[in-house]
Short mmCIF file of C-alpha atoms in Angstrom, two decimals:
data_model
loop_
_atom_site.label_atom_id
_atom_site.label_comp_id
_atom_site.label_asym_id
_atom_site.label_seq_id
_atom_site.Cartn_x
_atom_site.Cartn_y
_atom_site.Cartn_z
CA MET A 1 35.71 55.42 22.07
CA THR A 2 33.56 52.60 20.87
CA ASP A 3 32.16 49.95 23.16
CA PRO A 4 33.44 46.49 22.06
CA ASN A 5 30.18 44.90 23.28
CA THR A 6 27.96 46.85 20.90
CA GLU A 7 26.51 44.88 18.06
CA ARG A 8 27.96 45.75 14.65
CA LEU A 9 25.00 46.34 12.32
CA PRO A 10 25.22 46.38 8.54
CA SER A 11 24.40 49.64 6.76
CA PRO A 12 20.64 50.27 6.73
CA TYR A 13 20.93 51.57 3.17
CA ALA A 14 22.78 48.51 1.89
CA THR A 15 20.39 46.07 3.55
CA GLY A 16 17.39 48.13 2.48
CA LEU A 17 18.36 48.29 -1.18
CA ALA A 18 19.15 44.56 -1.12
CA CYS A 19 15.80 43.84 0.65
CA ARG A 20 17.59 41.92 3.42
CA CYS A 21 17.23 41.73 7.20
CA PRO A 22 18.35 44.97 8.88
CA ARG A 23 20.13 43.15 11.73
CA CYS A 24 22.12 40.42 9.98
CA GLY A 25 21.93 41.46 6.32
CA GLU A 26 21.34 37.83 5.31
CA GLY A 27 17.69 36.80 5.56
CA ARG A 28 15.16 37.98 3.00
CA LEU A 29 12.85 40.74 4.14
CA PHE A 30 9.72 40.13 2.06
CA GLU A 31 7.41 37.22 1.39
CA GLY A 32 5.62 38.24 -1.75
CA PHE A 33 5.87 41.71 -3.25
CA LEU A 34 5.53 44.01 -0.22
CA LYS A 35 4.57 41.85 2.78
CA PRO A 36 7.43 41.67 5.31
CA VAL A 37 8.24 38.28 6.80
CA ALA A 38 7.28 37.77 10.46
CA ARG A 39 10.81 36.69 11.49
CA CYS A 40 14.19 36.72 9.79
CA GLU A 41 15.05 33.20 8.62
CA SER A 42 18.72 33.79 9.41
CA CYS A 43 18.90 35.59 12.79
CA GLY A 44 15.31 35.35 14.07
CA LEU A 45 14.68 39.12 14.28
CA ASP A 46 10.98 39.85 14.89
CA LEU A 47 9.85 42.05 12.01
CA GLY A 48 6.27 42.44 13.23
CA TYR A 49 6.77 46.18 13.58
CA ALA A 50 7.35 46.48 9.84
CA ALA A 51 3.91 45.28 8.70
CA GLU A 52 2.35 48.76 8.80
CA THR A 53 5.19 50.75 7.21
CA GLU A 54 3.71 52.92 4.46
CA GLY A 55 6.12 55.86 4.67
CA PRO A 56 7.89 55.24 1.35
CA ALA A 57 4.77 56.29 -0.60
CA VAL A 58 5.61 59.97 -0.12
CA PHE A 59 9.16 59.50 -1.36
CA ILE A 60 7.98 57.45 -4.35
CA ILE A 61 5.50 60.17 -5.32
CA LEU A 62 8.19 62.85 -5.10
CA ILE A 63 10.85 60.88 -6.99
CA VAL A 64 8.53 59.64 -9.73
CA GLY A 65 6.94 63.07 -10.11
CA PHE A 66 10.32 64.77 -10.42
CA VAL A 67 11.64 62.29 -13.00
CA ILE A 68 8.49 62.05 -15.13
CA VAL A 69 7.61 65.76 -15.11
CA GLY A 70 11.20 66.66 -15.93
CA ALA A 71 11.36 64.16 -18.78
CA ALA A 72 7.95 65.22 -20.12
CA ALA A 73 8.95 68.88 -20.04
CA ALA A 74 12.20 68.12 -21.88
CA VAL A 75 10.39 66.07 -24.54
CA GLU A 76 7.77 68.81 -24.95
CA ALA A 77 10.43 71.49 -25.30
CA VAL A 78 12.43 69.59 -27.90
CA PHE A 79 9.84 67.65 -29.94
CA HIS A 80 6.38 69.23 -29.28
CA PRO A 81 4.51 65.90 -29.59
CA PRO A 82 0.70 65.67 -29.47
CA PRO A 83 -0.91 64.86 -26.09
CA PHE A 84 -1.53 61.17 -26.87
CA VAL A 85 2.22 60.65 -27.33
CA HIS A 86 2.78 62.02 -23.85
CA LEU A 87 0.20 59.57 -22.51
CA LEU A 88 1.84 56.67 -24.33
CA LEU A 89 5.26 57.63 -22.99
CA TRP A 90 4.64 58.72 -19.43
CA LEU A 91 1.81 56.57 -18.08
CA PRO A 92 3.81 53.33 -18.43
CA GLY A 93 6.87 55.20 -17.15
CA VAL A 94 5.03 56.23 -13.99
CA VAL A 95 3.82 52.68 -13.32
CA ILE A 96 7.17 51.01 -14.01
CA LEU A 97 9.19 53.52 -11.99
CA ALA A 98 6.80 53.48 -9.02
CA LEU A 99 6.66 49.67 -8.88
CA SER A 100 10.43 49.35 -9.19
CA LEU A 101 10.99 51.76 -6.27
CA MET A 102 8.44 50.26 -3.86
CA ARG A 103 10.39 47.27 -2.51
CA PRO A 104 13.80 48.89 -2.02
CA LEU A 105 12.37 52.06 -0.47
CA LYS A 106 10.09 50.13 1.90
CA ALA A 107 13.00 47.86 2.87
CA THR A 108 15.23 50.89 3.46
CA MET A 109 12.54 52.50 5.64
CA ILE A 110 12.25 49.28 7.68
CA ALA A 111 16.05 49.08 8.04
CA LEU A 112 16.24 52.72 9.15
CA GLN A 113 13.48 52.13 11.70
CA PHE A 114 15.44 49.20 13.14
CA HIS A 115 18.77 51.04 13.03
CA HIS A 116 17.41 54.09 14.88
CA LYS A 117 15.17 52.05 17.20
CA ALA A 118 12.09 53.99 16.08
CA GLU A 119 8.85 53.23 17.89
CA GLU A 120 5.29 54.46 17.91
CA GLY A 121 4.77 57.73 19.68
CA LYS A 122 3.41 57.42 23.22
CA LEU A 123 1.59 59.94 25.36
CA ASP A 124 2.45 60.04 29.02
CA GLY A 125 -0.69 60.47 31.01
#
């Protein structure tokens, strides 16, 4: 049974991909390209914990590497272009794909941290 007093949160994936507040889904999450806002303008959620989130870099590297290496291998197998053609094709592709994934993946990571109440690890001592 569900507790009627529990807060109904929007999907962390939907709010992350939309770059919106993980609690209300309304307020914008970033000021600038990758700097999270201090507080949500809509619900007042403190987003101070999100300033140091750099976890999406690993996922970006894996996704971009998979897409670009796969595409480069397919182009090489079919067309056999010289190396400079590969450079002209894939260097801009890497930059464009990585930059386009940064905001939504960082926002999704922040939303998942909020949704799962993730905190820094602590040692009892």
